[in-house]
Structure formats: structure tokens, C-alpha cells
Tab-separated table of C-alpha atoms in Angstrom:
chain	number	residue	atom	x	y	z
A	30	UNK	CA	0.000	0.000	0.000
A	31	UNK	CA	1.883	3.073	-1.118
A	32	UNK	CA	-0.678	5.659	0.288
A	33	UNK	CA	-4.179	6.963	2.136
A	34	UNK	CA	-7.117	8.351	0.720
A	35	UNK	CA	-8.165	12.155	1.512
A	36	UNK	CA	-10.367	11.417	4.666
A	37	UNK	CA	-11.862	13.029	7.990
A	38	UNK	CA	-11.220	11.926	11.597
A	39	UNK	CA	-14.249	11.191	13.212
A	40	UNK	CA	-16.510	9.350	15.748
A	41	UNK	CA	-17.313	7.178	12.852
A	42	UNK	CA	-20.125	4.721	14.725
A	43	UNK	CA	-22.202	8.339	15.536
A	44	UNK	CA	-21.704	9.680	12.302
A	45	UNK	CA	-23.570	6.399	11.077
A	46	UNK	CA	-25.936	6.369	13.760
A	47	UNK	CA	-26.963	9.882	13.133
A	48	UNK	CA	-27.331	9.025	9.400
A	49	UNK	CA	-24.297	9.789	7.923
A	50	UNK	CA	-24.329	13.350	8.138
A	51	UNK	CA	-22.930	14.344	11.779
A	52	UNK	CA	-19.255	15.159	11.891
A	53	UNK	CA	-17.715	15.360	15.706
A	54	UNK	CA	-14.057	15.237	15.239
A	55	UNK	CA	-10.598	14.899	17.526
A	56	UNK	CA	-9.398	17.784	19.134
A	57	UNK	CA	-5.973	16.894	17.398
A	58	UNK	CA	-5.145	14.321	14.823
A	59	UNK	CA	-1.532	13.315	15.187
A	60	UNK	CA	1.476	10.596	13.378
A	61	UNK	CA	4.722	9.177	15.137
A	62	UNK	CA	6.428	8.343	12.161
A	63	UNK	CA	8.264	5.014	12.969
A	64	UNK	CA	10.283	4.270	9.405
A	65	UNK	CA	11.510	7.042	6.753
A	66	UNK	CA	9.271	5.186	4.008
A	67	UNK	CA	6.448	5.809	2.010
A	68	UNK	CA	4.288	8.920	1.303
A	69	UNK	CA	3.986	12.241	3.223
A	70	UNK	CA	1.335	13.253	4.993
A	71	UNK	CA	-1.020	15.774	3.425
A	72	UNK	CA	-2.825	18.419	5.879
A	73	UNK	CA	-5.434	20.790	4.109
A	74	UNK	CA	-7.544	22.952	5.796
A	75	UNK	CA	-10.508	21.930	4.434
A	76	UNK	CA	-13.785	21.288	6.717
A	77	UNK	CA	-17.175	20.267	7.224
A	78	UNK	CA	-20.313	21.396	9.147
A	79	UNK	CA	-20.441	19.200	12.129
A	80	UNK	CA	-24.004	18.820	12.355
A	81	UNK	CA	-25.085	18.849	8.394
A	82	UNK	CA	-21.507	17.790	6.162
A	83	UNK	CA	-21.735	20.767	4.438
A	84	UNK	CA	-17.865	22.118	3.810
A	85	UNK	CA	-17.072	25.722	5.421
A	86	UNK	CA	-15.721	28.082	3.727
A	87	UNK	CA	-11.933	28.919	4.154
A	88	UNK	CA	-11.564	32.298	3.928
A	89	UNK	CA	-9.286	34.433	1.726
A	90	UNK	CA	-6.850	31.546	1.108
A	91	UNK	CA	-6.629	27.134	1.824
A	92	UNK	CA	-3.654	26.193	3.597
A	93	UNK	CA	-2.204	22.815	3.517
A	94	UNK	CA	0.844	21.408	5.115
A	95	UNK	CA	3.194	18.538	3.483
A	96	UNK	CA	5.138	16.011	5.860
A	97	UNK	CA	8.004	13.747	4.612
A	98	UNK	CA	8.162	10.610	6.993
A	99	UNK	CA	11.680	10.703	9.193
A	100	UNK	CA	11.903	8.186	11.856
A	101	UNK	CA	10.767	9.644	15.266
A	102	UNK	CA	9.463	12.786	13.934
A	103	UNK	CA	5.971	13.948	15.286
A	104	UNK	CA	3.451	15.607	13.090
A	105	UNK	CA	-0.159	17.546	14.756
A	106	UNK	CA	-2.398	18.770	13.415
A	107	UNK	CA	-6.358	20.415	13.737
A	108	UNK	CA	-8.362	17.479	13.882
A	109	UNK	CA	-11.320	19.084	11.914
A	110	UNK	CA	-9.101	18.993	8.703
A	111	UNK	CA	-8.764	17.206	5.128
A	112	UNK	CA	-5.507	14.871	4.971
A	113	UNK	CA	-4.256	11.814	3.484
A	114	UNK	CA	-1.255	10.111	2.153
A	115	UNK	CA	-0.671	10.659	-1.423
A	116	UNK	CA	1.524	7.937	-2.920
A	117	UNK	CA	2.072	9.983	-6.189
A	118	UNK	CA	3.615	12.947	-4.121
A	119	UNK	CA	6.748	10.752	-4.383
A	120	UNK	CA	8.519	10.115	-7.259
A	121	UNK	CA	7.497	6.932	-9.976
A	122	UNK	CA	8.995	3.704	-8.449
A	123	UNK	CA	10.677	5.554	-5.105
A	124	UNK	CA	8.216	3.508	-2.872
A	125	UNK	CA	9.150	0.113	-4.388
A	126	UNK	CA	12.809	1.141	-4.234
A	127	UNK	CA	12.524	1.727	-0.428
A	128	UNK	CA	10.890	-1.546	0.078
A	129	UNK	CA	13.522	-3.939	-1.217
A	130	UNK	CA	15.738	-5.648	0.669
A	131	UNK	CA	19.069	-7.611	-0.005
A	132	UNK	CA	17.878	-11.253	0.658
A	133	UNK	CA	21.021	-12.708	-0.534
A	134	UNK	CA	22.616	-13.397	3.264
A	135	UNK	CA	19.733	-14.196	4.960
A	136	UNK	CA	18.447	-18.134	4.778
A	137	UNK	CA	16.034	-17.906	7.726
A	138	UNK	CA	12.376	-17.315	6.264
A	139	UNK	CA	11.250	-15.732	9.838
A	140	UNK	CA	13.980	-13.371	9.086
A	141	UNK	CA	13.452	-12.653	6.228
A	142	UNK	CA	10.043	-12.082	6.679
A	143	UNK	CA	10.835	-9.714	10.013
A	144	UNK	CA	13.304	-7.611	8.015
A	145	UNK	CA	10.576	-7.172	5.540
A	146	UNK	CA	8.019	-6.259	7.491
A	147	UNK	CA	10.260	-3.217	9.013
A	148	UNK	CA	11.026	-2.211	5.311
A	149	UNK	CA	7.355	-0.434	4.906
A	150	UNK	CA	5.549	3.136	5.812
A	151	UNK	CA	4.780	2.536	9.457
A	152	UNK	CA	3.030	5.334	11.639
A	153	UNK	CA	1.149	5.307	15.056
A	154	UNK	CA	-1.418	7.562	14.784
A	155	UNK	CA	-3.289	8.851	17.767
A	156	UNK	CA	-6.468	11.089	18.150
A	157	UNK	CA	-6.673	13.474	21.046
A	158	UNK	CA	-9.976	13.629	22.022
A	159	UNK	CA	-11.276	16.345	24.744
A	160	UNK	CA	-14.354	15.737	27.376
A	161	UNK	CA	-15.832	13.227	25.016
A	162	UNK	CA	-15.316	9.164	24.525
A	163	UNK	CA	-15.941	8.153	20.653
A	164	UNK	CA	-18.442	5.299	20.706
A	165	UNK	CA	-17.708	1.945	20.464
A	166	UNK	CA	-14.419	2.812	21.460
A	167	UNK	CA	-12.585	0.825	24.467
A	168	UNK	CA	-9.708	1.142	26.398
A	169	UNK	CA	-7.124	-1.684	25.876
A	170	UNK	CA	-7.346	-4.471	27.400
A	171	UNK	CA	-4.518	-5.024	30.010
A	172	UNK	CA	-4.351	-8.457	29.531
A	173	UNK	CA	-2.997	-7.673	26.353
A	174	UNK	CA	-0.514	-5.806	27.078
A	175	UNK	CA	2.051	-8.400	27.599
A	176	UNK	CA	1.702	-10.305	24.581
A	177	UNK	CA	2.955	-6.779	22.382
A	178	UNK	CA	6.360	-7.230	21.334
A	179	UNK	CA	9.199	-6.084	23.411
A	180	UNK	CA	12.655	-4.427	22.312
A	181	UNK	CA	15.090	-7.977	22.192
A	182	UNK	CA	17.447	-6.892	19.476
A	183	UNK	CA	20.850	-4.858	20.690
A	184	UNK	CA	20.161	-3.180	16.739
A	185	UNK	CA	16.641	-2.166	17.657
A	186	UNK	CA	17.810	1.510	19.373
A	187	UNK	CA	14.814	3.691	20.907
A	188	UNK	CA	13.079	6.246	19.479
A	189	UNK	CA	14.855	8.913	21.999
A	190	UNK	CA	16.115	12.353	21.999
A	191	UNK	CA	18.328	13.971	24.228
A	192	UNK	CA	18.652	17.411	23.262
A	193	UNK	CA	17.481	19.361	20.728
A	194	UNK	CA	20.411	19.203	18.529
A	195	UNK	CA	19.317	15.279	17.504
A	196	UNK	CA	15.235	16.439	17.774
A	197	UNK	CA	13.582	16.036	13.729
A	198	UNK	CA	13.081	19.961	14.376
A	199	UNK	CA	16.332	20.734	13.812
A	200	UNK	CA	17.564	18.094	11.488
A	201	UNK	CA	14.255	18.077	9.289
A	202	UNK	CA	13.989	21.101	6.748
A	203	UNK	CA	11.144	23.402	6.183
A	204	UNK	CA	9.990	25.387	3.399
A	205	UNK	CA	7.025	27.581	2.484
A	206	UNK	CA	5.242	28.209	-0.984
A	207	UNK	CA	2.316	30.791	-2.034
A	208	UNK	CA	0.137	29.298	-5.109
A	209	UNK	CA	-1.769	32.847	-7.224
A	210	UNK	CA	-0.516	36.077	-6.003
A	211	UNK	CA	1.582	36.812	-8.525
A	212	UNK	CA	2.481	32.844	-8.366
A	213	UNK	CA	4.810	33.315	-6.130
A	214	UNK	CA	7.201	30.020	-5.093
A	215	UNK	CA	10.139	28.676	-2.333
A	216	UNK	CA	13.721	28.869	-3.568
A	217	UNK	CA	14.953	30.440	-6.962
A	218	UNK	CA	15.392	28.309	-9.767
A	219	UNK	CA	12.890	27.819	-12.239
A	220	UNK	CA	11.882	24.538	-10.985
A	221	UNK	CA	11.055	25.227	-7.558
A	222	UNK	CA	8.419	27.471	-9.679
A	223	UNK	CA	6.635	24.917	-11.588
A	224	UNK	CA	3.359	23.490	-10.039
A	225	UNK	CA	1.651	20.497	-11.476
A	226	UNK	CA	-2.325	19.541	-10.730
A	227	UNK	CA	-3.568	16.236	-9.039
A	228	UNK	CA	-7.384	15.244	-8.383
A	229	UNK	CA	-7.507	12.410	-5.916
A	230	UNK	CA	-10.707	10.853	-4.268
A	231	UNK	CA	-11.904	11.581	-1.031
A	232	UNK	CA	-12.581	8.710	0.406
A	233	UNK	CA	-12.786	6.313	3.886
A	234	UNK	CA	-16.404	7.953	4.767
A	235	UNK	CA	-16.207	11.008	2.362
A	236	UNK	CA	-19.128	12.257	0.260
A	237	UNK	CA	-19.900	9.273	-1.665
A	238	UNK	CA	-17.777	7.482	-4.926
A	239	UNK	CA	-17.916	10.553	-6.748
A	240	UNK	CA	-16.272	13.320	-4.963
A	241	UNK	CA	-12.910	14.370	-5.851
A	242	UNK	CA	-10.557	16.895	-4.272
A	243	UNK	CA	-8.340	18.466	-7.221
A	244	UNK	CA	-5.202	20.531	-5.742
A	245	UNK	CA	-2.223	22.395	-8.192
A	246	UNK	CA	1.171	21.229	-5.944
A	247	UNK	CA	4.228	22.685	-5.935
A	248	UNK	CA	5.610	19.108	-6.983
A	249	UNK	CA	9.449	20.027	-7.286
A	250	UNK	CA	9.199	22.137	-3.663
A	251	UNK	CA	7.478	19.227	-2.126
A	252	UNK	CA	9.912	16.149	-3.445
A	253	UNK	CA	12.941	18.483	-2.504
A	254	UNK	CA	12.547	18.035	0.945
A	255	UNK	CA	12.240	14.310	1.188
A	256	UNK	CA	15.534	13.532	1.498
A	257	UNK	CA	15.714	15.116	5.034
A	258	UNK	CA	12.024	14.301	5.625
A	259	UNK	CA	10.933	17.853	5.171
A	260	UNK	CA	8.005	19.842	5.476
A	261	UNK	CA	6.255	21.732	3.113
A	262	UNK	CA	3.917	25.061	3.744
A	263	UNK	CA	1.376	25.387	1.084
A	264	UNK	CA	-1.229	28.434	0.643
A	265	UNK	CA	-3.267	28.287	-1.911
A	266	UNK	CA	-4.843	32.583	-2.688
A	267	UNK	CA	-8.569	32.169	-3.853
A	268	UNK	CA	-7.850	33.997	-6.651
A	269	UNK	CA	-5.142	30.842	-8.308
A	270	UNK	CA	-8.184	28.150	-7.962
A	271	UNK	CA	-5.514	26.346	-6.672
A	272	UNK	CA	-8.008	23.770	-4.632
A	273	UNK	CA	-11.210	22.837	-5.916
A	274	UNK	CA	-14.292	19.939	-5.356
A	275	UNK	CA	-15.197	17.953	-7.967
A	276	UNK	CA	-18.701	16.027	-6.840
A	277	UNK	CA	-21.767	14.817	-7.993
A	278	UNK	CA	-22.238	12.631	-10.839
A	279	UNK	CA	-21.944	15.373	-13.508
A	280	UNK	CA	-17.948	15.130	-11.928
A	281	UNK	CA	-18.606	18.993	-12.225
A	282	UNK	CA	-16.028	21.984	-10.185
A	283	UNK	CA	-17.218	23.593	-7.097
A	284	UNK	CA	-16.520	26.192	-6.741
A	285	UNK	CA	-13.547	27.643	-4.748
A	286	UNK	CA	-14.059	31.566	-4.789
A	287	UNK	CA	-15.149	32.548	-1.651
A	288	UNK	CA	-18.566	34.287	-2.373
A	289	UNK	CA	-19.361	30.554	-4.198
A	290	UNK	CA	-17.430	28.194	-2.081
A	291	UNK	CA	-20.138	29.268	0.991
A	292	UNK	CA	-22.770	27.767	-1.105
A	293	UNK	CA	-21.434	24.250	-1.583
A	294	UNK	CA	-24.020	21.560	0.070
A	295	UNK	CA	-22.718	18.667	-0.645
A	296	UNK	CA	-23.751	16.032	2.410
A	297	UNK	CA	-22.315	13.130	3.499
A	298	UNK	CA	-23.899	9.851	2.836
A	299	UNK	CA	-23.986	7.038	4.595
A	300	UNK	CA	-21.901	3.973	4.364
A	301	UNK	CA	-24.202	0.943	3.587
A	302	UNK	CA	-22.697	-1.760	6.014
């Protein structure tokens, strides 16, 4: 699996209950990254009415925030807001290259199998949730607890920081790009100027099969910070229709200006079980 789908965090079992329309999100969404592979995390400020699914207007401008994976780096974020994991962010065949392993030395198939399974995108994601218990949610069991796999290995080192020096927030870089408004861009070559447009679906619980978020990415800006497991800043002015819905069955743009935007009513529906 080389990425997630544009999605919501939500009390999922209420949204259904209430019939697929009622949106009560986490105070804070957040991802421990545990490997450096895979696909960045994708933040866009892009939300719903709680109580109807109807999306909110944004304002003068949509921001969005990119987030390379880098072992032991912490990402937060709004939990009201649009994200995913797009595996196209990275570049044709990177994912596939960070998954292979040299077998050549290693004859034990629990081994090999071990070493493969820590050779994938790997994230623990927790929601923060305030004064409120999601439904059908339980704590976990205790008599579990021992039978989660402990630290054996002398090559397995902690997740641990000591000072800031070795902390991701000074070791990871960080860059910031403005999409309309004259177009401006991060850095000063040509390249770090060229955007490039992407419609993925919004799915796990979105708006039905239809619905479509289509963004214009500062591709180049976004891939150069991988190696370092970056972050990018996006902000997308109203007047670039940089971010835009495409829904119904007509596939047709909403719009993103923001005397039209307002006007949107596109509800959720309800997952058939």
C-alpha cells in the first residue's frame, strides 16, 4: 500500500448512527512516524459542518501542510481537517525502491520475513480527544498488554532524543510556498516554480464514490525536501483556484471563490454496512 485516501477523523459509529451526516471530530489528529518510508502526509484545511456535512468556507486563502516521513518525527495537526497520504507525491517507483531488501545473506524465512516487514511506511497515529469518549471505542485491554512485542534486538535503538540538537526539528527542513498572487514560489530556480495539478478521491467515509478533491502542488518544492524528511507550507490565494471539489455525478467543479465556495451543500452519505 503506497498511500491513504483524503479522509476526515471522526466518531465514525455516531456519524452512522446519526445518518451519515454528523461530523464530531478529535481535538488533534496526530502521526509518530516510525520508518523514513512511504508517502507524506497531506494536511489541508478543508472542513465540514459538524451537524449537516456541508464544507465551510476557508476564507481568503486554503492552507495545507506537506510532511516527509523521518523516523521519530511527530506531526499535529487540527483534527477538523482534510488529509491523506498521497503515494504519487513521491517520485514513480521511489516507494518500491525503499521496500527492497538484499535477501542474498539471509536463509532464515522468519527473518526474512521480520526484516521485511520493518522495510514499509509505518506510523502510530493517535487522536486526542477532549471531554468526550468516541463510541464503540474501548480502552485496551490489560491483559494484552504483555503479549505486544518487546525491544530484544541490541540493533533495535529507541526512538529517543536527548537534546534538541538530535530532535527532527532541527535536522528536518522546512519550506514555504504561495500558489496565485503573482504565483509566487520557495527557492529560486525555475523549478522550484513549476506546479503540477492532481485530483484524488476523497474517500474512507467522504461524500460518496464521486467526490474528488483536485489541488495544483508545488511538486518540485514538495519532493525536494524528502531527502531530510521535510516539510512543506502550502497556501493556496482564492484567486489561483488552486483547490477545488469535484462532486456529484456530472464530476462537475465547485466552486472555490469565496462568495461561491459558501454555497457548496454537498452532504455526506452514509456507508451501507
Amino acid at each position: 500500500k503506497t498511500g491513504i485516501s483524503f479522509h476526515w477523523d471522526k466518531d465514525e459509529d455516531l456519524r452512522l448512527a446519526m445518518g451519515g451526516s454528523m461530523y464530531l471530530h478529535p481535538h488533534l489528529s496526530t502521526v509518530t512516524y516510525l520508518t523514513d518510508i512511504g508517502a507524506p502526509t497531506m494536511v489541508v484545511s478543508c472542513r465540514v459542518n459538524n451537524f449537516s456535512g456541508e464544507y465551510i468556507a476557508s476564507g481568503d486563502s486554503t492552507e495545507g501542510y506537506v510532511s516527509w516521513p523521518r523516523k521519530g518525527k511527530h506531526l499535529s495537526f487540527d483534527g477538523r481537517y482534510l488529509h491523506a497520504a498521497p503515494g504519487d507525491l513521491m517520485e514513480r517507483g521511489e516507494f518500491d525502491k525503499q521496500c527492497k531488501i538484499d535477501a542474498s545473506s539471509i536463509a532464515d524465512d522468519l527473518e526474512l520475513q521480520k526484516l521485511k516487514r520493518r522495510h514499509r511506511r509505518v506510523t502510530f497515529l493517535v487522536n486526542v480527544w477532549l471531554n468526550y469518549k468516541p463510541f464503540n471505542v474501548d480502552s485496551f485491554p490489560e491483559t494484552m498488554i504483555d503479549k505486544m512485542s518487546v525491544q530484544k534486538e541490541s540493533s533495535q535503538q529507541p526512538i529517543l532524543f536527548d537534546s534538541i540538537e538530535q530532535s527532527c526539528m532541527s535536522r528536518c527542513g522546512d519550506s514555504s510556498v504561495v500558489i496565485g498572487r503573482n504565483r509566487a514560489a520557495a527557492g529560486n530556480d525555475e523549478k522550484s516554480h513549476v506546479n503540477q495539478d492532481f485530483t484524488w478521491p476523497i474517500g474512507m467515509g467522504g461524500c460518496g464514490s464521486n467526490e474528488r478533491i483536485r489541488m495544483t502542488m508545488p511538486l518540485y518544492a514538495i519532493r525536494n525536501e524528502k531527502k531530510q524528511g521535510g516539510n512543506v507550507h502550502i497556501e493556496w490565494a482564492h484567486d489561483s483556484s488552486g483547490v477545488a471539489i469535484l462532486k456529484d455525478e456530472e464530476n462537475q467543479l465547485s466552486a472555490v471563490e469565496p462568495e461561491t465556495k459558501s454555497a457548496i451543500t454537498c452532504k455526506r452519505q452514509k456507508i451501507e454496512s
